[in-house]
GROMACS .gro file of C-alpha atoms in nm:
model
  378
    1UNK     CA    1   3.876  -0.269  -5.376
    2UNK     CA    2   3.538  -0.426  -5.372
    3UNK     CA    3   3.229  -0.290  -5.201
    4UNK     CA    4   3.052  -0.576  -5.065
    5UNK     CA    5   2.604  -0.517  -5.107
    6UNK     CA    6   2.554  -0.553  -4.743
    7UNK     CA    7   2.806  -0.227  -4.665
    8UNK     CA    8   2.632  -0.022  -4.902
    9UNK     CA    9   2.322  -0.115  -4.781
   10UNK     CA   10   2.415  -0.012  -4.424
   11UNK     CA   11   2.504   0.337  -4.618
   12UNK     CA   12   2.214   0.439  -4.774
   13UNK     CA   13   1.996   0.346  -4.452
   14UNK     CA   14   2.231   0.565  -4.262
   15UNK     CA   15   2.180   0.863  -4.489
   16UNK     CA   16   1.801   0.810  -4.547
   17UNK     CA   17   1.789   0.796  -4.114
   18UNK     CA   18   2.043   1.170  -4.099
   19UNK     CA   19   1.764   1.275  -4.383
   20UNK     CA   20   1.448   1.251  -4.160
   21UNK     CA   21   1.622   1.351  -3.824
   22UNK     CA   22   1.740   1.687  -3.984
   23UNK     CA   23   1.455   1.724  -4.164
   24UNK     CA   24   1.271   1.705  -3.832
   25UNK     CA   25   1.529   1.845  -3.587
   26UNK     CA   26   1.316   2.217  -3.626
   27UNK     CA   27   0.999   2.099  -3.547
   28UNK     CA   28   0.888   1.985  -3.233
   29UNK     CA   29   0.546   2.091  -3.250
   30UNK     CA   30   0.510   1.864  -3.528
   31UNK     CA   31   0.656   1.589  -3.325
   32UNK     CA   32   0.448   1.666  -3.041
   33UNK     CA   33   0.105   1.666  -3.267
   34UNK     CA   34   0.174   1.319  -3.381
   35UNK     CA   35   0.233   1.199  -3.027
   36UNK     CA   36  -0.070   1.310  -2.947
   37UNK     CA   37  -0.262   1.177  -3.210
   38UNK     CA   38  -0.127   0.849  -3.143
   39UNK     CA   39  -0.243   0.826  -2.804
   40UNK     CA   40  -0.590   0.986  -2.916
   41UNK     CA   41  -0.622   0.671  -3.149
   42UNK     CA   42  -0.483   0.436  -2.855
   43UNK     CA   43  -0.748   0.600  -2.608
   44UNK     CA   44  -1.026   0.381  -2.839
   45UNK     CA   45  -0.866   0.199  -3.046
   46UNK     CA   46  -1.042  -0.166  -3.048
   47UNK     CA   47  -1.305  -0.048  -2.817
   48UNK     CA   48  -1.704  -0.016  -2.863
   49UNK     CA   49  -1.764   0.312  -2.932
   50UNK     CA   50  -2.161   0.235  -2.829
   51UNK     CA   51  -1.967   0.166  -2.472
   52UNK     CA   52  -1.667   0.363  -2.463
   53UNK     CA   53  -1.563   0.723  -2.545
   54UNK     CA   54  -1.274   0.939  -2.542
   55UNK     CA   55  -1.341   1.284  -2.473
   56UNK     CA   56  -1.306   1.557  -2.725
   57UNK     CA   57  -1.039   1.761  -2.499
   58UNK     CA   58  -0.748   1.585  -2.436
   59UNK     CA   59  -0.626   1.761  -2.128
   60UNK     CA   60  -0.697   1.676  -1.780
   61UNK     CA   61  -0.641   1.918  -1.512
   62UNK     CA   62  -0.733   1.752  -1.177
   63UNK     CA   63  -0.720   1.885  -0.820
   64UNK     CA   64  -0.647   1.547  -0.630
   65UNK     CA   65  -0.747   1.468  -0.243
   66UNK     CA   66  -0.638   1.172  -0.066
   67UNK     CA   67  -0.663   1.025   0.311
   68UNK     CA   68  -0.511   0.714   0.382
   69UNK     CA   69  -0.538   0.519   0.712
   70UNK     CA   70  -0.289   0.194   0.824
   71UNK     CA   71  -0.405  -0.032   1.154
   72UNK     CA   72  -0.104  -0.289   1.234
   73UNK     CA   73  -0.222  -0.487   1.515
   74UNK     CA   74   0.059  -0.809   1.680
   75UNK     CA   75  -0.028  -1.031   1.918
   76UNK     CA   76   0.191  -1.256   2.117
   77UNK     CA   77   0.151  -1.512   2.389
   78UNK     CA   78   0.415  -1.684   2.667
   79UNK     CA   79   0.487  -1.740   2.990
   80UNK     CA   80   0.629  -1.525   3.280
   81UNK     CA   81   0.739  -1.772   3.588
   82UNK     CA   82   0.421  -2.019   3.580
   83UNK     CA   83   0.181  -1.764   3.456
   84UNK     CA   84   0.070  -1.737   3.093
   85UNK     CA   85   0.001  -1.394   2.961
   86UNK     CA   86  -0.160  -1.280   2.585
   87UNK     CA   87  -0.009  -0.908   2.524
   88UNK     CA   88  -0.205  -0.714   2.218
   89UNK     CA   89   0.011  -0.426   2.087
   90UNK     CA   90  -0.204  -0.217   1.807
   91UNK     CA   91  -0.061   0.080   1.593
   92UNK     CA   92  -0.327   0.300   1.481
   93UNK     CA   93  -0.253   0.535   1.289
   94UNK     CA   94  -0.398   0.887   1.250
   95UNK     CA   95  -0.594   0.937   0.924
   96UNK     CA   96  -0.330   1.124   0.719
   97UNK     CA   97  -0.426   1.402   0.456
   98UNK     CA   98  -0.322   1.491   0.123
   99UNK     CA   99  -0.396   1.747  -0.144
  100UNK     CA  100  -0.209   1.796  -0.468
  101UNK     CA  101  -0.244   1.870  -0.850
  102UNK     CA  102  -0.222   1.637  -1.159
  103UNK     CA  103  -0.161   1.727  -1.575
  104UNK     CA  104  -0.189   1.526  -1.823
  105UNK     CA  105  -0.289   1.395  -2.216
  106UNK     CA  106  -0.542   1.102  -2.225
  107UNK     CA  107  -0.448   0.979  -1.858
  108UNK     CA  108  -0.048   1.000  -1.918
  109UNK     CA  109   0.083   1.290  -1.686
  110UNK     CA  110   0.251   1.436  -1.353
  111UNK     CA  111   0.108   1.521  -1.013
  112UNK     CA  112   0.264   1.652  -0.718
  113UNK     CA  113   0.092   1.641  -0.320
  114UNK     CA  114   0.146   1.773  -0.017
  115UNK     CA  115   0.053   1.672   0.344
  116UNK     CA  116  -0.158   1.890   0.545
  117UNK     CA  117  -0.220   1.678   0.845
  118UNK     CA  118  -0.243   1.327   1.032
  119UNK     CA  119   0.058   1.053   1.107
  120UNK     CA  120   0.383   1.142   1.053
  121UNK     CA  121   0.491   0.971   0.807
  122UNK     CA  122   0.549   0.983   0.422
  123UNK     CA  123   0.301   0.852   0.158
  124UNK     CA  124   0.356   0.817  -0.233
  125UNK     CA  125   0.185   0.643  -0.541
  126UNK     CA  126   0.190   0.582  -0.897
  127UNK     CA  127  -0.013   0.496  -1.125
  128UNK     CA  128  -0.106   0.414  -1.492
  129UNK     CA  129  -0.477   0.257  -1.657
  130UNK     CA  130  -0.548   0.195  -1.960
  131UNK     CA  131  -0.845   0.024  -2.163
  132UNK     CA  132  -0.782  -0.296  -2.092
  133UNK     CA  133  -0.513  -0.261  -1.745
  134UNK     CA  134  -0.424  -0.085  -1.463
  135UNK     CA  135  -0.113  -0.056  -1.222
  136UNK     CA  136  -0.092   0.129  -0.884
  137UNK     CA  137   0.238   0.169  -0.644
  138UNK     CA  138   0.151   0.295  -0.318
  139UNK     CA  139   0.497   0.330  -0.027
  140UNK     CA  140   0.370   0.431   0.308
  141UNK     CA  141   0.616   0.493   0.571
  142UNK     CA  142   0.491   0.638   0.884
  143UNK     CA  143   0.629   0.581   1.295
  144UNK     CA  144   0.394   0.629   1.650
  145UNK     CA  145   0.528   0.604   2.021
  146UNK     CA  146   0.120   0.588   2.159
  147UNK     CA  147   0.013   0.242   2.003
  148UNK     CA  148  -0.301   0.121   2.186
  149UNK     CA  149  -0.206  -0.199   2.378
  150UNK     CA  150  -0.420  -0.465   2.582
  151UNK     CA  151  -0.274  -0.734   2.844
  152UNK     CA  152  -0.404  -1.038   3.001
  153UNK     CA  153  -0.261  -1.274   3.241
  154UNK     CA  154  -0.397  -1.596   3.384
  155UNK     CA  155  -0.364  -1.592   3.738
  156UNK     CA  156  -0.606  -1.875   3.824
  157UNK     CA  157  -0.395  -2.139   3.958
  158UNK     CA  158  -0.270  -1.933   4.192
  159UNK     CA  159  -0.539  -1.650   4.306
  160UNK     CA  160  -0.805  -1.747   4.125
  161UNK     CA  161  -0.797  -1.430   3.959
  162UNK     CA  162  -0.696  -1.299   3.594
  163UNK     CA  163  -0.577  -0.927   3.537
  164UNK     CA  164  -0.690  -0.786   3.209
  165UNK     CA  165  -0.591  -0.475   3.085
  166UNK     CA  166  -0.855  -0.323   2.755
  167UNK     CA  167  -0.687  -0.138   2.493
  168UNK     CA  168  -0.553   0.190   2.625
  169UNK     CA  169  -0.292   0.401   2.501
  170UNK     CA  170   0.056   0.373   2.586
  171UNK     CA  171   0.356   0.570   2.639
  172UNK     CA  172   0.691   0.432   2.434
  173UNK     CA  173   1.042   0.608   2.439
  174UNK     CA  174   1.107   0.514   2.091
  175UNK     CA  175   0.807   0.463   1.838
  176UNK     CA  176   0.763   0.157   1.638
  177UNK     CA  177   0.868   0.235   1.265
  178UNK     CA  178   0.632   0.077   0.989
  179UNK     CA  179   0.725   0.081   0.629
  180UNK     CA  180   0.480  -0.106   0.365
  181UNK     CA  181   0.498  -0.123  -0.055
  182UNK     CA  182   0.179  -0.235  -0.240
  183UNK     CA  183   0.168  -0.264  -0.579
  184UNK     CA  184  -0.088  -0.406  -0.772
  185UNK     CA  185  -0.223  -0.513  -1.167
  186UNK     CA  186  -0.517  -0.609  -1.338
  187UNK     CA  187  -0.573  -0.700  -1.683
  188UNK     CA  188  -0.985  -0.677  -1.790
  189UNK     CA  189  -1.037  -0.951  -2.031
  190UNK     CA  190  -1.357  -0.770  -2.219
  191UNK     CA  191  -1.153  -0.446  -2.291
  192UNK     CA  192  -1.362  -0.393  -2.572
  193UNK     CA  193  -1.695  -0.261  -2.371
  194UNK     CA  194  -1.547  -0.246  -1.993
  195UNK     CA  195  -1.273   0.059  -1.931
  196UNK     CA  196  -1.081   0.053  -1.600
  197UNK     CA  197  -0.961   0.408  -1.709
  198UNK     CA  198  -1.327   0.570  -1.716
  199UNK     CA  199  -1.356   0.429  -1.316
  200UNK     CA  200  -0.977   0.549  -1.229
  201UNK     CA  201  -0.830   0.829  -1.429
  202UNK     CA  202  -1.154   0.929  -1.647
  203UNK     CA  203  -0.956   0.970  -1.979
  204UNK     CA  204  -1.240   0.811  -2.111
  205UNK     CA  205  -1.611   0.780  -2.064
  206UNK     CA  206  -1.816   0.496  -1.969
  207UNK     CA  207  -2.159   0.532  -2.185
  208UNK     CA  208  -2.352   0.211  -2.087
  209UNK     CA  209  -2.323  -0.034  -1.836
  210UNK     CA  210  -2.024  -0.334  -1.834
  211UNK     CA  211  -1.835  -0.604  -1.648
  212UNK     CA  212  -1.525  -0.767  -1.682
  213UNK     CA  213  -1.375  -1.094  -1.588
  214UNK     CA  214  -1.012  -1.014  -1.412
  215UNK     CA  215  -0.713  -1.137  -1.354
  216UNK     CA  216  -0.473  -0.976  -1.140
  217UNK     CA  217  -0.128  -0.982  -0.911
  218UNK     CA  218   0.009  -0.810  -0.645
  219UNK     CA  219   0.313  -0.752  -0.437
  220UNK     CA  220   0.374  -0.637  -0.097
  221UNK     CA  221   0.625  -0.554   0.151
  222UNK     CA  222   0.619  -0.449   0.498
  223UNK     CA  223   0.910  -0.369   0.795
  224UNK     CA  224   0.808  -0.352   1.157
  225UNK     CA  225   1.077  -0.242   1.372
  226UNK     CA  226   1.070  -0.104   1.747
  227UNK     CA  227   1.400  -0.277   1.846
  228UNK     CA  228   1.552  -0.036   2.065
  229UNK     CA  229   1.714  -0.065   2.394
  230UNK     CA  230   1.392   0.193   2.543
  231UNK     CA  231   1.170  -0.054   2.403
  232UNK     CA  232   1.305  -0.335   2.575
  233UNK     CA  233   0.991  -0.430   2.720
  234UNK     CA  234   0.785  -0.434   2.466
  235UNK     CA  235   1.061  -0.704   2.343
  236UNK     CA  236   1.018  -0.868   2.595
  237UNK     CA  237   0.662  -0.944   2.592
  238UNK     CA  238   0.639  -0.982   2.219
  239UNK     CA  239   0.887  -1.327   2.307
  240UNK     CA  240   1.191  -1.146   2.183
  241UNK     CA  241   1.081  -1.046   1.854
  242UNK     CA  242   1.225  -0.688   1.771
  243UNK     CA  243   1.177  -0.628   1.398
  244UNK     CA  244   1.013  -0.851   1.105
  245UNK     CA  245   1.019  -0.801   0.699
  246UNK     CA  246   0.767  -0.954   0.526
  247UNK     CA  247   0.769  -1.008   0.154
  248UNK     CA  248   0.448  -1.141   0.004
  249UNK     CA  249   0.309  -1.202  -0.378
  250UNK     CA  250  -0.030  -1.291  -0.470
  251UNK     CA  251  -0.211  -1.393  -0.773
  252UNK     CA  252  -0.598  -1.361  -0.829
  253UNK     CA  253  -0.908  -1.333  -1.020
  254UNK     CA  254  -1.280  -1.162  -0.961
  255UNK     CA  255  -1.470  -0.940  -1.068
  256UNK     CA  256  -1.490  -0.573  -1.233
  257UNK     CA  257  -1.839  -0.371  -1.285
  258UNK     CA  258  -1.881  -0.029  -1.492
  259UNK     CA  259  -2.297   0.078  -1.378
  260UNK     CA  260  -2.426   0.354  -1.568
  261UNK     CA  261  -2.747   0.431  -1.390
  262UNK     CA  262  -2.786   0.766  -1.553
  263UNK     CA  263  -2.594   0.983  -1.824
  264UNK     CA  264  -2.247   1.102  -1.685
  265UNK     CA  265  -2.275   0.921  -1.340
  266UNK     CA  266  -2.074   0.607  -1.303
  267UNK     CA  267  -2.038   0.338  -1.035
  268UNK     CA  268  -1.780   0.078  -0.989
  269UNK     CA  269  -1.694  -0.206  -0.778
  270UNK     CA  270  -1.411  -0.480  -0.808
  271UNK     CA  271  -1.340  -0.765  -0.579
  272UNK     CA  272  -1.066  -1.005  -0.635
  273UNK     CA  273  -1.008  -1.255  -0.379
  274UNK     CA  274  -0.614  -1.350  -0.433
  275UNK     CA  275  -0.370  -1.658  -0.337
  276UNK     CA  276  -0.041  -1.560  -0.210
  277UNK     CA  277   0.229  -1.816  -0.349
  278UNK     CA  278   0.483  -1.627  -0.194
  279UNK     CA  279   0.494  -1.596   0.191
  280UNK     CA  280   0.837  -1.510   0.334
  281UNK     CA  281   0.923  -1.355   0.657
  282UNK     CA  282   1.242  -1.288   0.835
  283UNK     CA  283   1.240  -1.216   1.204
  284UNK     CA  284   1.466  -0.998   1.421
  285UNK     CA  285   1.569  -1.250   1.747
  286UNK     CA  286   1.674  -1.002   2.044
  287UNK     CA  287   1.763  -1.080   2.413
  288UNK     CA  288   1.647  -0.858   2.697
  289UNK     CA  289   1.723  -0.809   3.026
  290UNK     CA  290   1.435  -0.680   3.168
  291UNK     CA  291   1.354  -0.979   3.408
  292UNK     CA  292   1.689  -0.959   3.580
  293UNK     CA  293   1.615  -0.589   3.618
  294UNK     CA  294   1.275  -0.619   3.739
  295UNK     CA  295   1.335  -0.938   3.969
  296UNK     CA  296   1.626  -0.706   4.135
  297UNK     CA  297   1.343  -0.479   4.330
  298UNK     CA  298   1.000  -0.559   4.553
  299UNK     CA  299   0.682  -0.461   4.358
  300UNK     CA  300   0.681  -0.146   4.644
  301UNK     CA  301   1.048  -0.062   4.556
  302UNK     CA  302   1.021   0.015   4.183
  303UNK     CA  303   1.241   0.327   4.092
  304UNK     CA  304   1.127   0.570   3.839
  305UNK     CA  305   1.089   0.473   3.471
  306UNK     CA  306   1.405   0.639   3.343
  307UNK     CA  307   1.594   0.432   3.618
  308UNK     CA  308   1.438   0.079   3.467
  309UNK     CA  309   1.537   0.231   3.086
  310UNK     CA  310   1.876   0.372   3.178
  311UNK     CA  311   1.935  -0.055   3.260
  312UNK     CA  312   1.756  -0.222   2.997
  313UNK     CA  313   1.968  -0.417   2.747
  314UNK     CA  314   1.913  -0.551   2.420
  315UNK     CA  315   2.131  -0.760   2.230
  316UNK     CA  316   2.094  -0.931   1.897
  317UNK     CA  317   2.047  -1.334   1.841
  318UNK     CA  318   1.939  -1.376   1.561
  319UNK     CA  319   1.780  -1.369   1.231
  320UNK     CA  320   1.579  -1.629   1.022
  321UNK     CA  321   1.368  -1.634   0.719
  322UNK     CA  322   1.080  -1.842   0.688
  323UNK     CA  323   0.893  -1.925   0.425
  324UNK     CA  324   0.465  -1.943   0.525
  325UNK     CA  325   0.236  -2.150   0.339
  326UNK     CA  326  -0.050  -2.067   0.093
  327UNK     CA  327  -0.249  -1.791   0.204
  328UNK     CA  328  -0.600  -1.615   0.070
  329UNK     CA  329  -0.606  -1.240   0.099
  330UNK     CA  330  -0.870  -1.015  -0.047
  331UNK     CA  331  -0.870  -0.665  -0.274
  332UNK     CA  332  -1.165  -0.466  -0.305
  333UNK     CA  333  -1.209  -0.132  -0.474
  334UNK     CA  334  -1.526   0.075  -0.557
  335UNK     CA  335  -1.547   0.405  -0.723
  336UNK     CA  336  -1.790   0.720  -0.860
  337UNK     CA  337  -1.782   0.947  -1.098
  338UNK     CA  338  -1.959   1.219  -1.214
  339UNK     CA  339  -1.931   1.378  -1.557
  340UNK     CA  340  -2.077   1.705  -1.654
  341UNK     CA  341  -1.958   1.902  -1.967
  342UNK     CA  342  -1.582   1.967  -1.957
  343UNK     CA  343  -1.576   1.871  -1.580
  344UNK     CA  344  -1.564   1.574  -1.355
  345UNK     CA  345  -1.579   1.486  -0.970
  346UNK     CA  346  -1.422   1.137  -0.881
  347UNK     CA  347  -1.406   0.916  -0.533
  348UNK     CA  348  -1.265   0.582  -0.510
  349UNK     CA  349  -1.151   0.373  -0.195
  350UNK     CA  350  -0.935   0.093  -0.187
  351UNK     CA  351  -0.847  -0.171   0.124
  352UNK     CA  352  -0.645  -0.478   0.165
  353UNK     CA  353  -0.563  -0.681   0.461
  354UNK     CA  354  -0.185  -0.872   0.479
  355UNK     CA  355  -0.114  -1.137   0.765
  356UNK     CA  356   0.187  -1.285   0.908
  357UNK     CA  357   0.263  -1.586   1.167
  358UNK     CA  358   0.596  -1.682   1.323
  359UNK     CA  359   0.532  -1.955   1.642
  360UNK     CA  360   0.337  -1.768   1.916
  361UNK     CA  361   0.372  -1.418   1.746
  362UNK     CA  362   0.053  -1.317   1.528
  363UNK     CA  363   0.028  -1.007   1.288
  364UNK     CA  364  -0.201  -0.824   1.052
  365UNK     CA  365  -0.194  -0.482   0.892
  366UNK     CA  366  -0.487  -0.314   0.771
  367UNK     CA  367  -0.436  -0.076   0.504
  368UNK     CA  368  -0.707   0.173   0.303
  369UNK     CA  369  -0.713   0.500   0.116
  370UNK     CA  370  -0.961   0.744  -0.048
  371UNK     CA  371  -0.915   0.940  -0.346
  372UNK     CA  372  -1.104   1.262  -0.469
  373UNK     CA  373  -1.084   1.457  -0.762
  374UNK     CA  374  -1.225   1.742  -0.945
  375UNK     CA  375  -1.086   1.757  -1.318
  376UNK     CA  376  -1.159   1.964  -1.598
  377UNK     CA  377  -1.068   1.874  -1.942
  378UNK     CA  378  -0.954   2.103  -2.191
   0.00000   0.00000   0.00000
């Protein structure tokens, strides 16, 4: 029998491999240190140390704070009869509160929050920065039946008269259900004196003052949906329209600045203006039958509302994806931080804006967030 080279090859790396994973296998700690000196020569590695500096103590303990606030505003106009109406429907919601705890090594960890207050809804995020990057996921998912709405009619062929109705809250049976997923990317191109991390997650400390060219992307997706038979009126007015998913992806470029005015205190600001090349939207067709139901009674002879709802029917008709044209949205973020011996306060704020247009139906949704932390390192 012949052993061909290659086999025996494929043998002895085997055995060398078994070697060094036994040899291992009882020391974690070990395995653990070198981990973590890799990511302490990561933390700086190509960077200006006259600029940039990684703290002495790796660990970050941070008590985390965050209030987040989404305004989704639609707009529709038609015709009832001969007489052309505008109806304004605006979901605001409720600033909504968050506390929680991070851990980590150089910026890499886990963090858990809670909610103590505001919408009801759910709201989570993710994120990772580096030298030279940084990546956030936010998902927001919240619902409200008391969305602010304003009506106008033109009456002036006929009476010479228009009715307008000014934003005022209303009552709905079923609340209108908002879901939204941002995620965003940058990449600084002058890594080497600029840190995104010493703004963000301070694993590292800006010493003197930098800016960066960016480039950046982002992603977002939103669901609207109130179509229930109880809402059948809102359907109506809003020309049908029931539910719409939205799925949108930008591309950008701007500009990042690390101020040190002081030693320890830190001020950024970022603006990106961004083109979204991807614009698609799929609408939710329903019919109603709230004019039969209406034109059935007098305007003296109106029975209660739960008569008019127990009536109401929707029905489905249809659904169609569009795809919008080029669009320009805008992301803006500024941030503080203060660092004093082991510890550090932080407050950032982020906001982007996200449009959508299908015939005489209009939308925008208006989304921001504060962060605040106190860390200490150790």
């Amino acid at each position: 029998m012949t052993i061909k080279p290659k086999l025996i090859y494929k043998l002895f790396i085997a055995v060398m491999l078994t070697q060094s994973i036994t040899a291992n296998a009882g020391s974690p700690v070990k395995t653990l240190k070198k981990v973590g000196a890799l990511l302490d020569t990561l933390s700086v590695k190509g960077v200006d140390r006259n600029y940039i500096d990684a703290p002495k103590e790796p660990w970050q303990i941070i008590v985390k704070g965050n209030i987040n606030q989404s305004d989704l505003k639609m707009r529709a106009t038609g015709d009832i009869d001969i007489v052309s109406y505008e109806a304004e429907p605006r979901l605001k919601t409720e600033p909504s509160k968050y506390i929680g705890l991070w851990a980590g090594y150089r910026g890499y960890g886990l963090g858990y929050t809670i909610n103590t207050g505001g919408d009801k809804g759910s709201y989570f995020t993710v994120g990772a920065t580096g030298g030279s990057y940084g990546v956030n996921v936010r998902v927001h998912s919240f619902e409200n039946n008391r969305p602010s709405f304003s009506f106008s009619t033109d009456f002036d062929d006929l009476i010479n008269e228009d009715i307008d109705i000014e934003e005022e809250d209303v009552e709905l049976e079923d609340p209108i259900r908002v879901h939204t997923v941002i995620a965003d990317a940058y990449y600084l191109f002058n890594g080497k004196r600029f840190s995104y991390a010493a703004a963000y997650d301070q694993s590292v400390i800006q010493k003197k003052s930098a800016g960066s060219i960016m480039a950046g992307a982002m992603f977002y997706y939103g669901k609207i949906d109130y179509a229930t038979k109880n809402n059948a009126e809102l359907i109506y007015l809003m020309r049908g329209l029931g539910k719409v998913k939205l799925w949108q992806g930008s591309v950008g470029a701007g500009y990042a600045y690390n101020w040190v005015p002081v030693k320890g205190l830190l001020v950024n600001a970022m603006a990106m203006p961004m083109l979204t090349l991807v614009n698609r939207i799929k609408v939710y067709a329903f019919k109603t039958n709230v004019e039969d139901v209406l034109n059935q009674y007098e305007d003296d002879e109106y029975p209660s509302d739960e008569e008019l709802l127990a009536q109401y029917v929707i029905t489905p008709l249809a659904r169609k994806s569009y795809n919008s044209g080029i669009a320009v949205n805008f992301d803006a973020r500024i941030s503080v931080t203060y660092n004093f011996g082991r510890y550090f306060v932080n407050a950032y704020g982020q906001f982007n804006n996200f449009r959508y247009t299908h015939e005489d139906n209009r939308g925008r949704l208006n989304d921001w967030f504060v962060n605040a932390a106190f860390g200490v390192r150790l």
